[in-house]
């Protein structure tokens, strides 16, 4: 039985018979560190996730088994190579490396003492040097309440308490105790992993990936909650689940909104109630959840979908948001007058994302389509994509202006050299350069003849230098563009 410091009112509390959670956190990978990271993962008993390998169907999900066939057929054929790359060398896909743990743990806080099991962890290595960490958690106890589950999720998703409102916690894992989830990750789950992460903030940052363009500093939660039938689920219940409103600092039940109109608008925008009153799907900036009272085969299918089809849907939409924010951030860092290579690279990155990764439809399944639209709306994907498209248009226009100015300047210089070298070189020096050159004649050259020599020589050197510069820039741009994306 769970323990908390104060009793809660029973009117909003209900029993949870079975619950699982997944915690997703993004980070940036250092350039040149992806191959060493993959080698490190393989040496640490991570397995590359191959959807064709049926032996992996029951390896990472505790006591559950997902169907790779159902997972594969849920998505459109053009998205499958991105979500399920065929091998670990396919750099344009979301390469997943998973490790089974099955470790019994315990989280303690002033409000909650709760055992849990970490079934497995995933590392996704994605294009644009973005990485994603996923931690799978399940609760062995059956006598849980919604407040227990929500409080646990809110506490565990906080990597480091960074203000006075975050509670002190202690996590017991394999004989060790940690007061921060970040320490649990880096000292147990992913030791030495920080060597591969690009860090933009001070050492004690609360966000281990330290993305300068991502506003949240906590992990995103994917939950499955099976509750006991009999008690109707209200709009307030669904709001609290979406916002992870469990116990407050006094151990009392917490609701983050009081206005019924506000909660109703929230329900309309972020809750998918096709199978109400039995099953609801809901999504917020912090949480994607399935709350159901189904039993038997239907219960099992819903749980497996949260590990499979819907997990990958939210993962891809979450990745879309990260890429779009990253592209917008890089645009804001450009010095338009001087960063020509960066402009070219960013233009290519946006074009590549628009054509190959950002797909309007992910699934032919009707409910999958409808849930996807809610996810995209909550994450503001269409707005971010529209902003990036405008960025691409402005980059093209600005690049044309810069290249036009450069071309005009280059043509002026070449015209001057061509006219001067043509006049002087052909009329004053051409006879002296025939056959065996008599170098003694150069001593008696006039000022105009020496000017012709200078213009001709510098013109040749300028042409060679320009050819070398453009060849070097082309090779460097080609190399930088590939490195920046993959």
CSV table of C-alpha atoms in Angstrom, one decimal:
chain,number,residue,atom,x,y,z
A,1,UNK,CA,0.0,0.0,0.0
A,2,UNK,CA,1.3,3.5,-0.9
A,3,UNK,CA,2.1,6.0,1.8
A,4,UNK,CA,1.5,9.7,1.7
A,5,UNK,CA,1.7,12.4,4.4
A,6,UNK,CA,-1.9,13.5,4.4
A,7,UNK,CA,-5.3,12.0,3.6
A,8,UNK,CA,-6.9,13.2,0.4
A,9,UNK,CA,-10.5,13.9,-0.5
A,10,UNK,CA,-12.2,10.9,-2.1
A,11,UNK,CA,-14.3,12.8,-4.6
A,12,UNK,CA,-11.6,13.1,-7.3
A,13,UNK,CA,-9.6,10.0,-6.4
A,14,UNK,CA,-10.1,6.6,-8.1
A,15,UNK,CA,-8.4,3.3,-8.2
A,16,UNK,CA,-5.8,2.4,-10.8
A,17,UNK,CA,-5.4,-1.3,-11.3
A,18,UNK,CA,-2.6,-1.3,-13.9
A,19,UNK,CA,-0.4,1.5,-15.1
A,20,UNK,CA,2.8,2.0,-17.1
A,21,UNK,CA,4.7,5.1,-17.9
A,22,UNK,CA,7.4,6.1,-20.4
A,23,UNK,CA,9.6,9.2,-20.0
A,24,UNK,CA,11.1,10.9,-23.1
A,25,UNK,CA,13.9,13.4,-22.9
A,26,UNK,CA,15.7,15.1,-25.9
A,27,UNK,CA,19.4,16.1,-26.2
A,28,UNK,CA,21.8,17.2,-28.8
A,29,UNK,CA,24.7,15.0,-30.0
A,30,UNK,CA,28.2,16.3,-30.5
A,31,UNK,CA,29.5,16.3,-34.1
A,32,UNK,CA,31.8,13.4,-34.8
A,33,UNK,CA,30.5,11.5,-31.7
A,34,UNK,CA,27.7,9.5,-33.2
A,35,UNK,CA,29.7,6.5,-34.3
A,36,UNK,CA,31.6,6.3,-30.9
A,37,UNK,CA,28.2,6.6,-29.2
A,38,UNK,CA,26.8,3.6,-31.1
A,39,UNK,CA,29.9,1.6,-30.3
A,40,UNK,CA,29.5,2.6,-26.6
A,41,UNK,CA,25.9,1.5,-26.6
A,42,UNK,CA,26.6,-1.9,-28.2
A,43,UNK,CA,29.4,-2.5,-25.6
A,44,UNK,CA,26.9,-1.7,-22.8
A,45,UNK,CA,24.5,-4.4,-24.0
A,46,UNK,CA,22.1,-2.2,-26.0
A,47,UNK,CA,20.4,-3.9,-28.9
A,48,UNK,CA,19.7,-2.2,-32.2
A,49,UNK,CA,15.9,-2.3,-32.7
A,50,UNK,CA,15.1,-4.2,-35.9
A,51,UNK,CA,11.4,-4.4,-36.6
A,52,UNK,CA,12.0,-7.6,-38.6
A,53,UNK,CA,13.4,-9.3,-35.5
A,54,UNK,CA,10.4,-10.9,-33.8
A,55,UNK,CA,12.5,-12.0,-30.8
A,56,UNK,CA,12.5,-8.4,-29.7
A,57,UNK,CA,8.7,-8.3,-29.4
A,58,UNK,CA,8.7,-9.2,-25.7
A,59,UNK,CA,12.1,-8.1,-24.6
A,60,UNK,CA,11.7,-4.5,-23.5
A,61,UNK,CA,8.1,-4.2,-22.1
A,62,UNK,CA,8.1,-6.0,-18.8
A,63,UNK,CA,5.5,-8.7,-19.0
A,64,UNK,CA,4.0,-7.5,-22.2
A,65,UNK,CA,4.5,-8.3,-25.8
A,66,UNK,CA,3.9,-6.0,-28.8
A,67,UNK,CA,3.3,-7.0,-32.3
A,68,UNK,CA,5.9,-5.8,-34.8
A,69,UNK,CA,3.6,-6.6,-37.6
A,70,UNK,CA,0.8,-4.5,-36.2
A,71,UNK,CA,3.3,-1.7,-35.5
A,72,UNK,CA,4.6,-1.8,-39.0
A,73,UNK,CA,1.2,-1.9,-40.8
A,74,UNK,CA,-0.1,1.0,-38.6
A,75,UNK,CA,2.2,3.5,-40.4
A,76,UNK,CA,2.2,4.6,-44.0
A,77,UNK,CA,4.9,2.9,-46.1
A,78,UNK,CA,6.8,6.2,-46.8
A,79,UNK,CA,7.3,6.8,-43.1
A,80,UNK,CA,8.5,3.3,-42.2
A,81,UNK,CA,12.1,3.7,-43.3
A,82,UNK,CA,12.4,6.7,-41.0
A,83,UNK,CA,10.8,5.1,-38.0
A,84,UNK,CA,12.2,1.6,-38.5
A,85,UNK,CA,15.5,1.8,-40.3
A,86,UNK,CA,16.7,-1.6,-41.5
A,87,UNK,CA,20.2,-1.4,-40.0
A,88,UNK,CA,22.2,0.8,-37.7
A,89,UNK,CA,24.1,2.3,-40.6
A,90,UNK,CA,21.0,3.9,-42.0
A,91,UNK,CA,21.7,7.5,-40.9
A,92,UNK,CA,18.5,9.0,-42.2
A,93,UNK,CA,16.3,7.1,-39.9
A,94,UNK,CA,15.5,7.3,-36.1
A,95,UNK,CA,17.9,4.5,-35.0
A,96,UNK,CA,16.7,2.9,-31.8
A,97,UNK,CA,19.0,1.1,-29.3
A,98,UNK,CA,17.3,-0.6,-26.4
A,99,UNK,CA,18.5,-2.3,-23.2
A,100,UNK,CA,16.5,-4.5,-20.9
A,101,UNK,CA,16.9,-3.7,-17.2
A,102,UNK,CA,14.0,-5.1,-15.2
A,103,UNK,CA,15.2,-3.3,-12.0
A,104,UNK,CA,13.0,-2.9,-9.0
A,105,UNK,CA,13.2,0.6,-7.5
A,106,UNK,CA,11.5,2.8,-5.0
A,107,UNK,CA,10.7,6.5,-5.1
A,108,UNK,CA,10.2,8.4,-1.8
A,109,UNK,CA,9.1,11.9,-1.2
A,110,UNK,CA,7.2,13.8,1.5
A,111,UNK,CA,3.9,13.0,-0.3
A,112,UNK,CA,4.6,9.5,-1.7
A,113,UNK,CA,6.5,6.3,-1.2
A,114,UNK,CA,6.1,4.1,-4.2
A,115,UNK,CA,7.8,1.0,-5.6
A,116,UNK,CA,8.3,0.8,-9.4
A,117,UNK,CA,10.2,-1.2,-12.0
A,118,UNK,CA,12.4,0.2,-14.8
A,119,UNK,CA,11.8,-2.3,-17.5
A,120,UNK,CA,14.1,-0.9,-20.2
A,121,UNK,CA,15.6,2.2,-21.7
A,122,UNK,CA,16.0,3.4,-25.3
A,123,UNK,CA,18.3,5.8,-27.1
A,124,UNK,CA,17.2,7.1,-30.4
A,125,UNK,CA,19.8,8.6,-32.6
A,126,UNK,CA,18.1,10.9,-35.1
A,127,UNK,CA,19.0,13.2,-38.0
A,128,UNK,CA,20.0,16.8,-37.3
A,129,UNK,CA,22.1,15.6,-34.4
A,130,UNK,CA,19.1,15.2,-32.1
A,131,UNK,CA,18.9,12.3,-29.7
A,132,UNK,CA,16.0,11.0,-27.6
A,133,UNK,CA,16.1,9.1,-24.3
A,134,UNK,CA,13.1,6.9,-23.3
A,135,UNK,CA,12.7,5.2,-19.9
A,136,UNK,CA,10.0,2.6,-19.5
A,137,UNK,CA,8.5,2.2,-16.0
A,138,UNK,CA,5.7,0.0,-14.6
A,139,UNK,CA,4.1,-0.3,-11.2
A,140,UNK,CA,3.9,-3.7,-9.6
A,141,UNK,CA,1.3,-2.7,-7.0
A,142,UNK,CA,-2.3,-3.0,-7.9
A,143,UNK,CA,-3.7,-0.8,-5.1
A,144,UNK,CA,-2.9,2.6,-6.6
A,145,UNK,CA,-4.8,5.7,-7.0
A,146,UNK,CA,-4.8,8.2,-9.8
A,147,UNK,CA,-3.1,10.7,-7.5
A,148,UNK,CA,-0.3,8.2,-6.7
A,149,UNK,CA,0.4,7.6,-10.4
A,150,UNK,CA,0.2,11.3,-11.4
A,151,UNK,CA,2.4,12.4,-8.5
A,152,UNK,CA,5.0,9.8,-9.4
A,153,UNK,CA,5.1,11.0,-13.0
A,154,UNK,CA,5.4,14.6,-12.0
A,155,UNK,CA,8.3,13.9,-9.6
A,156,UNK,CA,10.2,11.4,-11.8
A,157,UNK,CA,10.0,13.6,-14.9
A,158,UNK,CA,11.9,16.4,-13.1
A,159,UNK,CA,15.6,15.8,-13.8
A,160,UNK,CA,16.8,18.2,-11.1
A,161,UNK,CA,14.6,20.2,-8.7
A,162,UNK,CA,15.3,23.8,-9.8
A,163,UNK,CA,12.9,25.9,-7.8
A,164,UNK,CA,11.3,25.9,-4.4
A,165,UNK,CA,8.2,24.2,-5.7
A,166,UNK,CA,9.9,20.9,-6.7
A,167,UNK,CA,9.9,18.3,-4.0
A,168,UNK,CA,12.8,16.5,-2.5
A,169,UNK,CA,13.0,12.9,-3.6
A,170,UNK,CA,15.0,9.8,-3.0
A,171,UNK,CA,15.3,7.0,-5.5
A,172,UNK,CA,16.6,3.6,-4.4
A,173,UNK,CA,18.1,1.7,-7.4
A,174,UNK,CA,20.1,-1.5,-7.2
A,175,UNK,CA,21.5,-0.8,-3.7
A,176,UNK,CA,22.2,2.9,-4.4
A,177,UNK,CA,20.3,6.0,-3.4
A,178,UNK,CA,19.9,9.1,-5.6
A,179,UNK,CA,18.2,12.4,-4.8
A,180,UNK,CA,18.0,13.4,-8.5
A,181,UNK,CA,16.7,11.6,-11.5
A,182,UNK,CA,19.6,13.1,-13.5
A,183,UNK,CA,22.1,11.3,-11.3
A,184,UNK,CA,20.2,8.1,-11.6
A,185,UNK,CA,20.4,8.4,-15.4
A,186,UNK,CA,24.1,9.4,-15.7
A,187,UNK,CA,25.5,7.3,-12.8
A,188,UNK,CA,23.5,4.1,-13.4
A,189,UNK,CA,21.5,3.9,-16.5
A,190,UNK,CA,23.9,5.7,-18.9
A,191,UNK,CA,27.2,6.0,-17.3
A,192,UNK,CA,29.8,8.1,-19.3
A,193,UNK,CA,27.0,9.0,-21.7
A,194,UNK,CA,27.5,12.8,-21.1
A,195,UNK,CA,30.7,12.6,-23.2
A,196,UNK,CA,28.6,12.5,-26.3
A,197,UNK,CA,26.1,15.2,-25.5
A,198,UNK,CA,26.4,18.8,-26.6
A,199,UNK,CA,26.0,21.1,-23.6
A,200,UNK,CA,25.0,24.7,-24.0
A,201,UNK,CA,24.6,25.6,-20.3
A,202,UNK,CA,26.5,25.5,-17.1
A,203,UNK,CA,27.5,22.2,-15.5
A,204,UNK,CA,24.7,22.1,-13.0
A,205,UNK,CA,22.0,22.8,-15.5
A,206,UNK,CA,18.7,21.1,-14.7
A,207,UNK,CA,18.3,19.9,-18.3
A,208,UNK,CA,20.9,17.3,-19.2
A,209,UNK,CA,20.7,17.9,-22.9
A,210,UNK,CA,20.7,21.6,-22.5
A,211,UNK,CA,18.9,22.4,-25.7
A,212,UNK,CA,19.0,26.2,-26.1
A,213,UNK,CA,15.8,26.2,-28.2
A,214,UNK,CA,13.5,23.9,-26.0
A,215,UNK,CA,11.5,25.6,-23.4
A,216,UNK,CA,10.7,22.7,-21.1
A,217,UNK,CA,13.2,21.3,-18.7
A,218,UNK,CA,11.4,18.1,-17.7
A,219,UNK,CA,10.8,14.8,-19.4
A,220,UNK,CA,7.7,14.2,-21.5
A,221,UNK,CA,5.4,11.4,-20.1
A,222,UNK,CA,3.5,8.7,-22.0
A,223,UNK,CA,1.1,6.9,-19.7
A,224,UNK,CA,-1.3,4.0,-19.7
A,225,UNK,CA,-3.9,3.9,-16.9
A,226,UNK,CA,-6.4,1.2,-16.4
A,227,UNK,CA,-9.0,2.1,-13.7
A,228,UNK,CA,-11.7,0.1,-12.0
A,229,UNK,CA,-15.1,0.4,-13.8
A,230,UNK,CA,-18.0,1.9,-11.9
A,231,UNK,CA,-16.7,5.5,-11.3
A,232,UNK,CA,-17.3,7.8,-14.2
A,233,UNK,CA,-14.3,9.8,-15.4
A,234,UNK,CA,-15.1,13.5,-15.4
A,235,UNK,CA,-13.6,16.4,-17.4
A,236,UNK,CA,-11.8,17.5,-14.3
A,237,UNK,CA,-10.3,14.1,-13.9
A,238,UNK,CA,-9.0,14.2,-17.5
A,239,UNK,CA,-7.6,17.7,-17.0
A,240,UNK,CA,-5.7,16.6,-13.9
A,241,UNK,CA,-4.3,13.6,-15.8
A,242,UNK,CA,-3.2,15.7,-18.7
A,243,UNK,CA,-1.5,18.2,-16.5
A,244,UNK,CA,-0.1,15.6,-14.0
A,245,UNK,CA,-2.0,17.1,-11.1
A,246,UNK,CA,-1.5,14.7,-8.2
A,247,UNK,CA,-0.8,15.6,-4.6
A,248,UNK,CA,0.3,19.1,-3.6
A,249,UNK,CA,3.0,19.9,-1.1
A,250,UNK,CA,0.6,19.2,1.8
A,251,UNK,CA,-0.4,15.8,0.5
A,252,UNK,CA,-3.8,17.1,-0.6
A,253,UNK,CA,-5.4,16.6,-4.0
A,254,UNK,CA,-4.4,19.3,-6.4
A,255,UNK,CA,-6.3,20.7,-9.4
A,256,UNK,CA,-4.5,23.3,-11.5
A,257,UNK,CA,-7.7,25.0,-12.8
A,258,UNK,CA,-10.9,26.0,-11.1
A,259,UNK,CA,-13.0,27.4,-14.0
A,260,UNK,CA,-15.4,24.8,-15.4
A,261,UNK,CA,-15.4,26.7,-18.7
A,262,UNK,CA,-11.6,26.5,-18.9
A,263,UNK,CA,-11.6,22.8,-18.2
A,264,UNK,CA,-14.3,22.2,-20.8
A,265,UNK,CA,-12.3,24.1,-23.4
A,266,UNK,CA,-9.3,22.1,-22.5
A,267,UNK,CA,-11.4,18.9,-22.9
A,268,UNK,CA,-12.6,19.9,-26.3
A,269,UNK,CA,-9.1,20.8,-27.6
A,270,UNK,CA,-7.0,18.0,-26.1
A,271,UNK,CA,-9.1,14.9,-25.3
A,272,UNK,CA,-10.0,12.2,-27.9
A,273,UNK,CA,-13.2,10.6,-26.6
A,274,UNK,CA,-14.2,8.4,-29.5
A,275,UNK,CA,-14.7,5.4,-27.1
A,276,UNK,CA,-16.1,7.3,-24.1
A,277,UNK,CA,-17.1,6.5,-21.4
A,278,UNK,CA,-14.7,3.5,-21.5
A,279,UNK,CA,-11.5,4.9,-23.0
A,280,UNK,CA,-10.0,8.4,-23.4
A,281,UNK,CA,-6.8,9.6,-25.0
A,282,UNK,CA,-5.5,13.0,-24.0
A,283,UNK,CA,-2.4,15.1,-24.6
A,284,UNK,CA,-0.8,18.2,-23.2
A,285,UNK,CA,2.7,19.8,-23.4
A,286,UNK,CA,3.8,17.4,-20.7
A,287,UNK,CA,1.7,14.2,-21.0
A,288,UNK,CA,0.1,11.8,-23.5
A,289,UNK,CA,-2.1,9.3,-21.8
A,290,UNK,CA,-4.7,6.5,-22.3
A,291,UNK,CA,-7.2,6.2,-19.5
A,292,UNK,CA,-9.5,3.2,-19.8
A,293,UNK,CA,-11.6,0.7,-17.8
A,294,UNK,CA,-11.5,-2.0,-20.5
A,295,UNK,CA,-10.7,-5.6,-19.6
A,296,UNK,CA,-9.4,-8.7,-21.3
A,297,UNK,CA,-8.2,-8.6,-24.8
A,298,UNK,CA,-9.2,-5.0,-25.4
A,299,UNK,CA,-7.2,-3.9,-22.3
A,300,UNK,CA,-4.2,-5.8,-23.6
A,301,UNK,CA,-4.4,-4.3,-27.1
A,302,UNK,CA,-4.7,-0.7,-25.7
A,303,UNK,CA,-1.6,-1.3,-23.5
A,304,UNK,CA,0.4,-2.7,-26.4
A,305,UNK,CA,-0.6,0.3,-28.6
A,306,UNK,CA,0.8,2.7,-26.0
A,307,UNK,CA,4.1,0.8,-26.2
A,308,UNK,CA,3.9,0.6,-30.0
A,309,UNK,CA,1.8,2.5,-32.4
A,310,UNK,CA,0.9,5.5,-30.3
A,311,UNK,CA,4.3,5.7,-28.7
A,312,UNK,CA,5.9,6.0,-32.1
A,313,UNK,CA,3.3,8.6,-33.2
A,314,UNK,CA,4.0,10.9,-30.2
A,315,UNK,CA,7.7,10.2,-30.6
A,316,UNK,CA,7.7,11.4,-34.2
A,317,UNK,CA,5.6,14.4,-33.5
A,318,UNK,CA,7.9,15.3,-30.6
A,319,UNK,CA,10.8,14.9,-32.9
A,320,UNK,CA,9.2,17.2,-35.5
A,321,UNK,CA,8.8,19.9,-32.9
A,322,UNK,CA,12.5,19.6,-31.9
A,323,UNK,CA,13.7,19.8,-35.4
A,324,UNK,CA,11.5,22.8,-36.3
A,325,UNK,CA,12.6,24.6,-33.1
A,326,UNK,CA,16.3,23.8,-33.9
A,327,UNK,CA,16.0,25.2,-37.4
A,328,UNK,CA,14.3,28.4,-36.2
A,329,UNK,CA,17.0,28.8,-33.5
A,330,UNK,CA,19.8,28.3,-36.1
A,331,UNK,CA,18.2,30.9,-38.3
A,332,UNK,CA,18.2,33.4,-35.4
A,333,UNK,CA,22.0,32.9,-34.9
A,334,UNK,CA,23.0,33.6,-38.5
A,335,UNK,CA,25.0,36.7,-39.4
A,336,UNK,CA,23.3,37.3,-42.8
A,337,UNK,CA,26.2,39.3,-44.3
A,338,UNK,CA,28.9,36.8,-43.5
A,339,UNK,CA,27.6,33.3,-42.8
A,340,UNK,CA,27.2,32.3,-46.4
A,341,UNK,CA,28.1,28.7,-45.7
A,342,UNK,CA,25.7,28.5,-42.7
A,343,UNK,CA,22.9,30.0,-44.9
A,344,UNK,CA,23.5,27.3,-47.5
A,345,UNK,CA,23.6,24.6,-44.9
A,346,UNK,CA,20.4,25.8,-43.2
A,347,UNK,CA,18.6,26.1,-46.5
A,348,UNK,CA,19.5,22.6,-47.4
A,349,UNK,CA,18.5,21.3,-43.9
A,350,UNK,CA,15.0,22.9,-44.1
A,351,UNK,CA,14.5,21.7,-47.7
A,352,UNK,CA,15.5,18.1,-46.6
A,353,UNK,CA,13.2,18.1,-43.6
A,354,UNK,CA,10.3,19.4,-45.6
A,355,UNK,CA,10.6,16.9,-48.4
A,356,UNK,CA,11.7,13.7,-46.6
A,357,UNK,CA,10.7,13.9,-42.9
A,358,UNK,CA,7.7,16.1,-42.5
A,359,UNK,CA,4.9,14.0,-43.9
A,360,UNK,CA,1.2,15.2,-43.7
A,361,UNK,CA,-0.1,11.6,-43.0
A,362,UNK,CA,1.6,9.0,-40.8
A,363,UNK,CA,-1.2,6.4,-40.6
A,364,UNK,CA,-4.1,5.1,-42.7
A,365,UNK,CA,-5.9,4.2,-39.4
A,366,UNK,CA,-8.8,6.6,-38.8
A,367,UNK,CA,-8.2,6.9,-35.0
A,368,UNK,CA,-4.5,7.2,-35.6
A,369,UNK,CA,-5.1,10.1,-38.0
A,370,UNK,CA,-7.4,11.9,-35.5
A,371,UNK,CA,-5.1,11.4,-32.5
A,372,UNK,CA,-2.2,12.7,-34.7
A,373,UNK,CA,-4.1,15.9,-35.5
A,374,UNK,CA,-4.6,16.6,-31.7
A,375,UNK,CA,-0.9,16.0,-31.1
A,376,UNK,CA,0.1,18.3,-33.9
A,377,UNK,CA,-2.3,21.0,-32.6
A,378,UNK,CA,-1.0,20.7,-29.0
A,379,UNK,CA,2.6,20.9,-30.2
A,380,UNK,CA,1.8,23.6,-32.7
A,381,UNK,CA,3.5,21.7,-35.4
A,382,UNK,CA,1.8,23.4,-38.3
A,383,UNK,CA,2.5,26.8,-37.0
A,384,UNK,CA,6.2,26.0,-36.5
A,385,UNK,CA,6.4,24.4,-39.9
A,386,UNK,CA,4.8,27.5,-41.5
A,387,UNK,CA,7.4,29.7,-39.7
A,388,UNK,CA,10.2,27.5,-41.0
A,389,UNK,CA,8.8,27.6,-44.5
A,390,UNK,CA,8.8,31.4,-44.3
A,391,UNK,CA,12.4,31.2,-43.0
A,392,UNK,CA,13.3,29.2,-46.1
A,393,UNK,CA,11.7,31.7,-48.4
A,394,UNK,CA,13.5,34.6,-46.7
A,395,UNK,CA,16.8,32.7,-46.9
A,396,UNK,CA,16.4,32.1,-50.6
A,397,UNK,CA,15.7,35.8,-51.2
A,398,UNK,CA,18.6,36.9,-49.0
A,399,UNK,CA,20.9,34.4,-50.6
A,400,UNK,CA,19.9,35.7,-54.0
A,401,UNK,CA,20.7,39.3,-53.0
A,402,UNK,CA,24.0,38.3,-51.5
A,403,UNK,CA,25.0,36.2,-54.4
A,404,UNK,CA,23.9,39.0,-56.8
A,405,UNK,CA,26.1,41.6,-55.0
A,406,UNK,CA,29.0,39.2,-55.0
A,407,UNK,CA,28.5,38.4,-58.7
A,408,UNK,CA,28.4,42.1,-59.5
A,409,UNK,CA,31.5,42.9,-57.6
A,410,UNK,CA,33.3,39.9,-59.2
A,411,UNK,CA,32.2,41.0,-62.7
A,412,UNK,CA,33.4,44.5,-62.1
A,413,UNK,CA,36.8,43.3,-61.0
A,414,UNK,CA,37.1,40.8,-63.8
A,415,UNK,CA,36.0,43.4,-66.3
A,416,UNK,CA,38.7,45.8,-65.2
A,417,UNK,CA,41.3,43.1,-65.4
A,418,UNK,CA,40.1,41.9,-68.8
A,419,UNK,CA,40.1,45.4,-70.3
A,420,UNK,CA,43.4,46.5,-68.9
A,421,UNK,CA,45.2,43.2,-69.6
A,422,UNK,CA,43.7,43.0,-73.0
A,423,UNK,CA,44.8,46.5,-74.1
A,424,UNK,CA,48.2,46.4,-72.5
A,425,UNK,CA,49.0,42.7,-72.9
A,426,UNK,CA,48.0,42.4,-76.6
A,427,UNK,CA,49.3,45.7,-77.7
A,428,UNK,CA,52.5,46.2,-75.6
A,429,UNK,CA,53.7,42.8,-74.6
A,430,UNK,CA,52.5,40.2,-77.0
A,431,UNK,CA,55.5,40.2,-79.3
A,432,UNK,CA,57.9,40.0,-76.3
A,433,UNK,CA,56.3,36.7,-75.2
A,434,UNK,CA,56.7,34.9,-78.5
A,435,UNK,CA,59.2,32.1,-78.8
A,436,UNK,CA,62.3,32.3,-76.6
A,437,UNK,CA,61.6,35.2,-74.2
A,438,UNK,CA,64.4,37.7,-74.0
A,439,UNK,CA,64.2,38.6,-70.3
A,440,UNK,CA,66.7,41.5,-70.7
A,441,UNK,CA,64.0,43.4,-72.5
A,442,UNK,CA,62.0,43.7,-69.3
A,443,UNK,CA,64.7,46.0,-67.9
A,444,UNK,CA,63.8,48.6,-70.5
A,445,UNK,CA,60.0,48.4,-70.1
A,446,UNK,CA,58.2,51.7,-69.7
A,447,UNK,CA,55.7,52.4,-66.8
A,448,UNK,CA,52.8,51.3,-69.0
A,449,UNK,CA,54.5,48.1,-69.9
A,450,UNK,CA,55.3,47.3,-66.3
A,451,UNK,CA,51.6,48.0,-65.5
A,452,UNK,CA,50.7,45.4,-68.2
A,453,UNK,CA,53.0,42.9,-66.6
A,454,UNK,CA,51.5,43.5,-63.2
A,455,UNK,CA,47.9,43.3,-64.4
A,456,UNK,CA,48.5,40.1,-66.4
A,457,UNK,CA,50.4,38.4,-63.6
A,458,UNK,CA,47.9,39.3,-60.9
A,459,UNK,CA,45.0,38.4,-63.2
A,460,UNK,CA,46.4,34.9,-63.6
A,461,UNK,CA,47.1,34.6,-59.8
A,462,UNK,CA,43.6,35.9,-59.1
A,463,UNK,CA,42.0,33.3,-61.4
A,464,UNK,CA,43.9,30.5,-59.8
A,465,UNK,CA,43.1,31.7,-56.3
A,466,UNK,CA,39.4,32.0,-57.1
A,467,UNK,CA,39.3,28.6,-58.7
A,468,UNK,CA,41.0,27.1,-55.6
A,469,UNK,CA,38.7,29.0,-53.2
A,470,UNK,CA,35.5,27.9,-55.0
A,471,UNK,CA,36.6,24.3,-55.2
A,472,UNK,CA,37.5,24.3,-51.5
A,473,UNK,CA,34.2,25.9,-50.5
A,474,UNK,CA,32.2,23.4,-52.5
A,475,UNK,CA,34.0,20.5,-50.9
A,476,UNK,CA,33.7,22.0,-47.4
A,477,UNK,CA,30.0,22.8,-47.9
A,478,UNK,CA,29.3,19.3,-49.0
A,479,UNK,CA,31.0,17.9,-46.0
A,480,UNK,CA,29.5,20.3,-43.5
A,481,UNK,CA,25.9,19.8,-44.7
A,482,UNK,CA,26.1,16.1,-44.2
A,483,UNK,CA,27.8,16.4,-40.8
A,484,UNK,CA,25.3,19.0,-39.6
A,485,UNK,CA,22.3,16.7,-40.4
A,486,UNK,CA,23.6,13.3,-39.6
